[in-house]
């Protein structure tokens, strides 16, 4: 598929852009059930980083599925393609010098592994939001668990479609047990410990 294609490089390198922004680019990969708190945490991290003059951007499941991935549904293959594309976008944004926070259920281990490979393991921080399905279903902010239980939507993660627990995330957080502020602080601490902040 990459036959007859040659990679090019301009005069400005990733390191130059990182120096310009005075930061080290990386991707914080949030994974967990729908309503586990991914988007809330992602935007809270973004706000703290931005206020700290870090250039960052959130790639959020629902938003990306409105545009770039609007042709994808929720079958296994489409979810894999969703994650592959997002990983490629995150990689490009890291190359542009930005800190990226992704917020996707990303339910399958093999897809998250591929994302890690695409982005580069030294730049990839997998954060598992382990909020229980009981809690997520109780929250049900979009009414989707209810719809899934009623059979109005199919392939819903946690009900008719599996969520594979991450094998070795760099962080696990249950948003029922810790506040948004605490979770943000814990994530940023991990970045600091790894020399990214
Ligand atoms: S992923 O599995 O491919 O990573 P993604 O994070 O992009 O999923 O999208 C999940 C969001 O799509 C959910 O938060 C929910 O709002 C919506 N959604 C609609 N149908 C489904 C479904 N069948 N399973 C999971 N989420 C769904």
PDB file of N, CA and C in Angstrom, residues 13-71:
ATOM      1  N   UNK A  13      12.153  20.612  12.245  1.00  0.00           N
ATOM      2  CA  UNK A  13      12.000  19.293  12.857  1.00  0.00           C
ATOM      3  C   UNK A  13      11.112  19.366  14.097  1.00  0.00           C
ATOM      4  N   UNK A  14      10.656  18.177  14.520  1.00  0.00           N
ATOM      5  CA  UNK A  14       9.827  18.090  15.726  1.00  0.00           C
ATOM      6  C   UNK A  14      10.516  18.792  16.900  1.00  0.00           C
ATOM      7  N   UNK A  15      11.805  18.549  17.040  1.00  0.00           N
ATOM      8  CA  UNK A  15      12.572  19.139  18.154  1.00  0.00           C
ATOM      9  C   UNK A  15      12.544  20.674  18.090  1.00  0.00           C
ATOM     10  N   UNK A  16      12.568  21.217  16.869  1.00  0.00           N
ATOM     11  CA  UNK A  16      12.507  22.678  16.716  1.00  0.00           C
ATOM     12  C   UNK A  16      11.166  23.208  17.215  1.00  0.00           C
ATOM     13  N   UNK A  17      10.108  22.484  16.852  1.00  0.00           N
ATOM     14  CA  UNK A  17       8.767  22.922  17.266  1.00  0.00           C
ATOM     15  C   UNK A  17       8.610  22.796  18.775  1.00  0.00           C
ATOM     16  N   UNK A  18       9.168  21.706  19.336  1.00  0.00           N
ATOM     17  CA  UNK A  18       9.083  21.521  20.790  1.00  0.00           C
ATOM     18  C   UNK A  18       9.822  22.654  21.506  1.00  0.00           C
ATOM     19  N   UNK A  19      10.946  23.023  20.925  1.00  0.00           N
ATOM     20  CA  UNK A  19      11.716  24.115  21.519  1.00  0.00           C
ATOM     21  C   UNK A  19      10.921  25.423  21.446  1.00  0.00           C
ATOM     22  N   UNK A  20      10.269  25.617  20.315  1.00  0.00           N
ATOM     23  CA  UNK A  20       9.448  26.822  20.106  1.00  0.00           C
ATOM     24  C   UNK A  20       8.355  26.901  21.176  1.00  0.00           C
ATOM     25  N   UNK A  21       7.704  25.747  21.430  1.00  0.00           N
ATOM     26  CA  UNK A  21       6.613  25.714  22.419  1.00  0.00           C
ATOM     27  C   UNK A  21       7.127  25.514  23.846  1.00  0.00           C
ATOM     28  N   UNK A  22       8.413  25.263  23.994  1.00  0.00           N
ATOM     29  CA  UNK A  22       9.022  24.991  25.314  1.00  0.00           C
ATOM     30  C   UNK A  22       8.318  23.829  26.015  1.00  0.00           C
ATOM     31  N   UNK A  23       8.174  22.727  25.310  1.00  0.00           N
ATOM     32  CA  UNK A  23       7.548  21.537  25.897  1.00  0.00           C
ATOM     33  C   UNK A  23       7.973  20.296  25.117  1.00  0.00           C
ATOM     34  N   UNK A  24       7.668  19.151  25.709  1.00  0.00           N
ATOM     35  CA  UNK A  24       7.938  17.897  25.016  1.00  0.00           C
ATOM     36  C   UNK A  24       6.602  17.278  24.632  1.00  0.00           C
ATOM     37  N   UNK A  25       6.437  16.980  23.361  1.00  0.00           N
ATOM     38  CA  UNK A  25       5.153  16.465  22.878  1.00  0.00           C
ATOM     39  C   UNK A  25       4.951  15.014  23.323  1.00  0.00           C
ATOM     40  N   UNK A  26       3.699  14.660  23.603  1.00  0.00           N
ATOM     41  CA  UNK A  26       3.370  13.274  23.919  1.00  0.00           C
ATOM     42  C   UNK A  26       1.854  13.108  23.785  1.00  0.00           C
ATOM     43  N   UNK A  27       1.391  11.877  23.933  1.00  0.00           N
ATOM     44  CA  UNK A  27      -0.047  11.607  23.858  1.00  0.00           C
ATOM     45  C   UNK A  27      -0.519  10.922  25.131  1.00  0.00           C
ATOM     46  N   UNK A  28      -1.527  11.512  25.746  1.00  0.00           N
ATOM     47  CA  UNK A  28      -2.172  10.885  26.903  1.00  0.00           C
ATOM     48  C   UNK A  28      -3.388  10.157  26.348  1.00  0.00           C
ATOM     49  N   UNK A  29      -3.363   8.827  26.421  1.00  0.00           N
ATOM     50  CA  UNK A  29      -4.423   8.029  25.802  1.00  0.00           C
ATOM     51  C   UNK A  29      -5.406   7.558  26.877  1.00  0.00           C
ATOM     52  N   UNK A  30      -6.588   8.194  26.936  1.00  0.00           N
ATOM     53  CA  UNK A  30      -7.596   7.794  27.918  1.00  0.00           C
ATOM     54  C   UNK A  30      -8.461   6.689  27.327  1.00  0.00           C
ATOM     55  N   UNK A  31      -8.664   5.639  28.099  1.00  0.00           N
ATOM     56  CA  UNK A  31      -9.525   4.542  27.647  1.00  0.00           C
ATOM     57  C   UNK A  31     -10.456   4.134  28.785  1.00  0.00           C
ATOM     58  N   UNK A  32     -11.666   3.715  28.438  1.00  0.00           N
ATOM     59  CA  UNK A  32     -12.640   3.311  29.450  1.00  0.00           C
ATOM     60  C   UNK A  32     -14.029   3.320  28.842  1.00  0.00           C
ATOM     61  N   UNK A  33     -14.981   2.805  29.601  1.00  0.00           N
ATOM     62  CA  UNK A  33     -16.362   2.704  29.125  1.00  0.00           C
ATOM     63  C   UNK A  33     -16.969   4.078  28.828  1.00  0.00           C
ATOM     64  N   UNK A  34     -18.039   4.074  28.065  1.00  0.00           N
ATOM     65  CA  UNK A  34     -18.805   5.298  27.854  1.00  0.00           C
ATOM     66  C   UNK A  34     -19.294   5.779  29.229  1.00  0.00           C
ATOM     67  N   UNK A  35     -19.154   7.057  29.499  1.00  0.00           N
ATOM     68  CA  UNK A  35     -19.562   7.675  30.779  1.00  0.00           C
ATOM     69  C   UNK A  35     -18.606   7.370  31.933  1.00  0.00           C
ATOM     70  N   UNK A  36     -17.414   6.866  31.599  1.00  0.00           N
ATOM     71  CA  UNK A  36     -16.441   6.597  32.675  1.00  0.00           C
ATOM     72  C   UNK A  36     -15.727   7.877  33.109  1.00  0.00           C
ATOM     73  N   UNK A  37     -15.891   8.945  32.333  1.00  0.00           N
ATOM     74  CA  UNK A  37     -15.284  10.230  32.715  1.00  0.00           C
ATOM     75  C   UNK A  37     -14.150  10.675  31.811  1.00  0.00           C
ATOM     76  N   UNK A  38     -13.997  10.033  30.661  1.00  0.00           N
ATOM     77  CA  UNK A  38     -12.870  10.335  29.767  1.00  0.00           C
ATOM     78  C   UNK A  38     -12.890  11.784  29.270  1.00  0.00           C
ATOM     79  N   UNK A  39     -14.019  12.201  28.704  1.00  0.00           N
ATOM     80  CA  UNK A  39     -14.069  13.551  28.118  1.00  0.00           C
ATOM     81  C   UNK A  39     -13.898  14.608  29.200  1.00  0.00           C
ATOM     82  N   UNK A  40     -14.547  14.423  30.321  1.00  0.00           N
ATOM     83  CA  UNK A  40     -14.431  15.378  31.430  1.00  0.00           C
ATOM     84  C   UNK A  40     -12.973  15.524  31.837  1.00  0.00           C
ATOM     85  N   UNK A  41     -12.285  14.395  31.996  1.00  0.00           N
ATOM     86  CA  UNK A  41     -10.878  14.434  32.405  1.00  0.00           C
ATOM     87  C   UNK A  41     -10.018  15.040  31.293  1.00  0.00           C
ATOM     88  N   UNK A  42     -10.297  14.640  30.052  1.00  0.00           N
ATOM     89  CA  UNK A  42      -9.486  15.139  28.921  1.00  0.00           C
ATOM     90  C   UNK A  42      -9.531  16.668  28.863  1.00  0.00           C
ATOM     91  N   UNK A  43     -10.742  17.241  28.934  1.00  0.00           N
ATOM     92  CA  UNK A  43     -10.856  18.701  28.825  1.00  0.00           C
ATOM     93  C   UNK A  43     -10.314  19.412  30.068  1.00  0.00           C
ATOM     94  N   UNK A  44     -10.385  18.736  31.213  1.00  0.00           N
ATOM     95  CA  UNK A  44      -9.820  19.334  32.438  1.00  0.00           C
ATOM     96  C   UNK A  44      -8.292  19.356  32.346  1.00  0.00           C
ATOM     97  N   UNK A  45      -7.700  18.285  31.819  1.00  0.00           N
ATOM     98  CA  UNK A  45      -6.239  18.256  31.635  1.00  0.00           C
ATOM     99  C   UNK A  45      -5.845  19.358  30.660  1.00  0.00           C
ATOM    100  N   UNK A  46      -6.605  19.444  29.551  1.00  0.00           N
ATOM    101  CA  UNK A  46      -6.294  20.447  28.527  1.00  0.00           C
ATOM    102  C   UNK A  46      -6.307  21.857  29.119  1.00  0.00           C
ATOM    103  N   UNK A  47      -7.292  22.125  29.958  1.00  0.00           N
ATOM    104  CA  UNK A  47      -7.421  23.486  30.530  1.00  0.00           C
ATOM    105  C   UNK A  47      -6.229  23.800  31.434  1.00  0.00           C
ATOM    106  N   UNK A  48      -5.850  22.834  32.275  1.00  0.00           N
ATOM    107  CA  UNK A  48      -4.723  23.071  33.186  1.00  0.00           C
ATOM    108  C   UNK A  48      -3.433  23.261  32.376  1.00  0.00           C
ATOM    109  N   UNK A  49      -3.227  22.418  31.376  1.00  0.00           N
ATOM    110  CA  UNK A  49      -2.022  22.534  30.547  1.00  0.00           C
ATOM    111  C   UNK A  49      -2.006  23.878  29.809  1.00  0.00           C
ATOM    112  N   UNK A  50      -3.146  24.231  29.233  1.00  0.00           N
ATOM    113  CA  UNK A  50      -3.222  25.482  28.468  1.00  0.00           C
ATOM    114  C   UNK A  50      -2.937  26.681  29.370  1.00  0.00           C
ATOM    115  N   UNK A  51      -3.539  26.674  30.560  1.00  0.00           N
ATOM    116  CA  UNK A  51      -3.311  27.771  31.503  1.00  0.00           C
ATOM    117  C   UNK A  51      -1.843  27.841  31.921  1.00  0.00           C
ATOM    118  N   UNK A  52      -1.166  26.694  31.795  1.00  0.00           N
ATOM    119  CA  UNK A  52       0.258  26.623  32.120  1.00  0.00           C
ATOM    120  C   UNK A  52       1.130  26.922  30.888  1.00  0.00           C
ATOM    121  N   UNK A  53       0.463  27.402  29.827  1.00  0.00           N
ATOM    122  CA  UNK A  53       1.129  27.784  28.573  1.00  0.00           C
ATOM    123  C   UNK A  53       1.659  26.599  27.773  1.00  0.00           C
ATOM    124  N   UNK A  54       1.084  25.429  27.997  1.00  0.00           N
ATOM    125  CA  UNK A  54       1.415  24.277  27.160  1.00  0.00           C
ATOM    126  C   UNK A  54       0.437  24.227  25.993  1.00  0.00           C
ATOM    127  N   UNK A  55       0.963  23.939  24.798  1.00  0.00           N
ATOM    128  CA  UNK A  55       0.105  23.818  23.626  1.00  0.00           C
ATOM    129  C   UNK A  55      -0.413  22.378  23.558  1.00  0.00           C
ATOM    130  N   UNK A  56      -1.726  22.237  23.639  1.00  0.00           N
ATOM    131  CA  UNK A  56      -2.287  20.883  23.709  1.00  0.00           C
ATOM    132  C   UNK A  56      -3.636  20.848  22.984  1.00  0.00           C
ATOM    133  N   UNK A  57      -4.104  19.630  22.723  1.00  0.00           N
ATOM    134  CA  UNK A  57      -5.381  19.504  22.012  1.00  0.00           C
ATOM    135  C   UNK A  57      -6.040  18.166  22.342  1.00  0.00           C
ATOM    136  N   UNK A  58      -7.366  18.204  22.526  1.00  0.00           N
ATOM    137  CA  UNK A  58      -8.127  16.990  22.819  1.00  0.00           C
ATOM    138  C   UNK A  58      -8.713  16.405  21.541  1.00  0.00           C
ATOM    139  N   UNK A  59      -8.477  15.123  21.328  1.00  0.00           N
ATOM    140  CA  UNK A  59      -9.184  14.377  20.273  1.00  0.00           C
ATOM    141  C   UNK A  59     -10.228  13.542  20.997  1.00  0.00           C
ATOM    142  N   UNK A  60     -11.493  13.848  20.761  1.00  0.00           N
ATOM    143  CA  UNK A  60     -12.579  13.213  21.513  1.00  0.00           C
ATOM    144  C   UNK A  60     -13.445  12.345  20.597  1.00  0.00           C
ATOM    145  N   UNK A  61     -13.778  11.160  21.099  1.00  0.00           N
ATOM    146  CA  UNK A  61     -14.523  10.168  20.312  1.00  0.00           C
ATOM    147  C   UNK A  61     -15.743  10.720  19.602  1.00  0.00           C
ATOM    148  N   UNK A  62     -16.647  11.307  20.356  1.00  0.00           N
ATOM    149  CA  UNK A  62     -17.884  11.802  19.736  1.00  0.00           C
ATOM    150  C   UNK A  62     -17.572  12.857  18.672  1.00  0.00           C
ATOM    151  N   UNK A  63     -16.655  13.778  18.991  1.00  0.00           N
ATOM    152  CA  UNK A  63     -16.327  14.854  18.038  1.00  0.00           C
ATOM    153  C   UNK A  63     -15.691  14.318  16.763  1.00  0.00           C
ATOM    154  N   UNK A  64     -14.747  13.405  16.918  1.00  0.00           N
ATOM    155  CA  UNK A  64     -14.052  12.874  15.737  1.00  0.00           C
ATOM    156  C   UNK A  64     -15.021  12.071  14.871  1.00  0.00           C
ATOM    157  N   UNK A  65     -15.984  11.429  15.531  1.00  0.00           N
ATOM    158  CA  UNK A  65     -16.961  10.655  14.768  1.00  0.00           C
ATOM    159  C   UNK A  65     -17.965  11.553  14.030  1.00  0.00           C
ATOM    160  N   UNK A  66     -18.001  12.841  14.347  1.00  0.00           N
ATOM    161  CA  UNK A  66     -18.835  13.789  13.583  1.00  0.00           C
ATOM    162  C   UNK A  66     -18.181  14.142  12.256  1.00  0.00           C
ATOM    163  N   UNK A  67     -16.829  14.114  12.245  1.00  0.00           N
ATOM    164  CA  UNK A  67     -16.124  14.581  11.056  1.00  0.00           C
ATOM    165  C   UNK A  67     -15.259  13.523  10.425  1.00  0.00           C
ATOM    166  N   UNK A  68     -13.981  13.541  10.789  1.00  0.00           N
ATOM    167  CA  UNK A  68     -12.998  12.637  10.188  1.00  0.00           C
ATOM    168  C   UNK A  68     -13.500  11.196  10.078  1.00  0.00           C
ATOM    169  N   UNK A  69     -14.136  10.702  11.146  1.00  0.00           N
ATOM    170  CA  UNK A  69     -14.539   9.287  11.165  1.00  0.00           C
ATOM    171  C   UNK A  69     -16.054   9.091  11.063  1.00  0.00           C
ATOM    172  N   UNK A  70     -16.715  10.025  10.368  1.00  0.00           N
ATOM    173  CA  UNK A  70     -18.178   9.943  10.293  1.00  0.00           C
ATOM    174  C   UNK A  70     -18.660   8.747   9.466  1.00  0.00           C
ATOM    175  N   UNK A  71     -17.743   8.123   8.732  1.00  0.00           N
ATOM    176  CA  UNK A  71     -18.154   6.943   7.941  1.00  0.00           C
ATOM    177  C   UNK A  71     -18.012   5.648   8.744  1.00  0.00           C
TER     178      UNK A  71
END
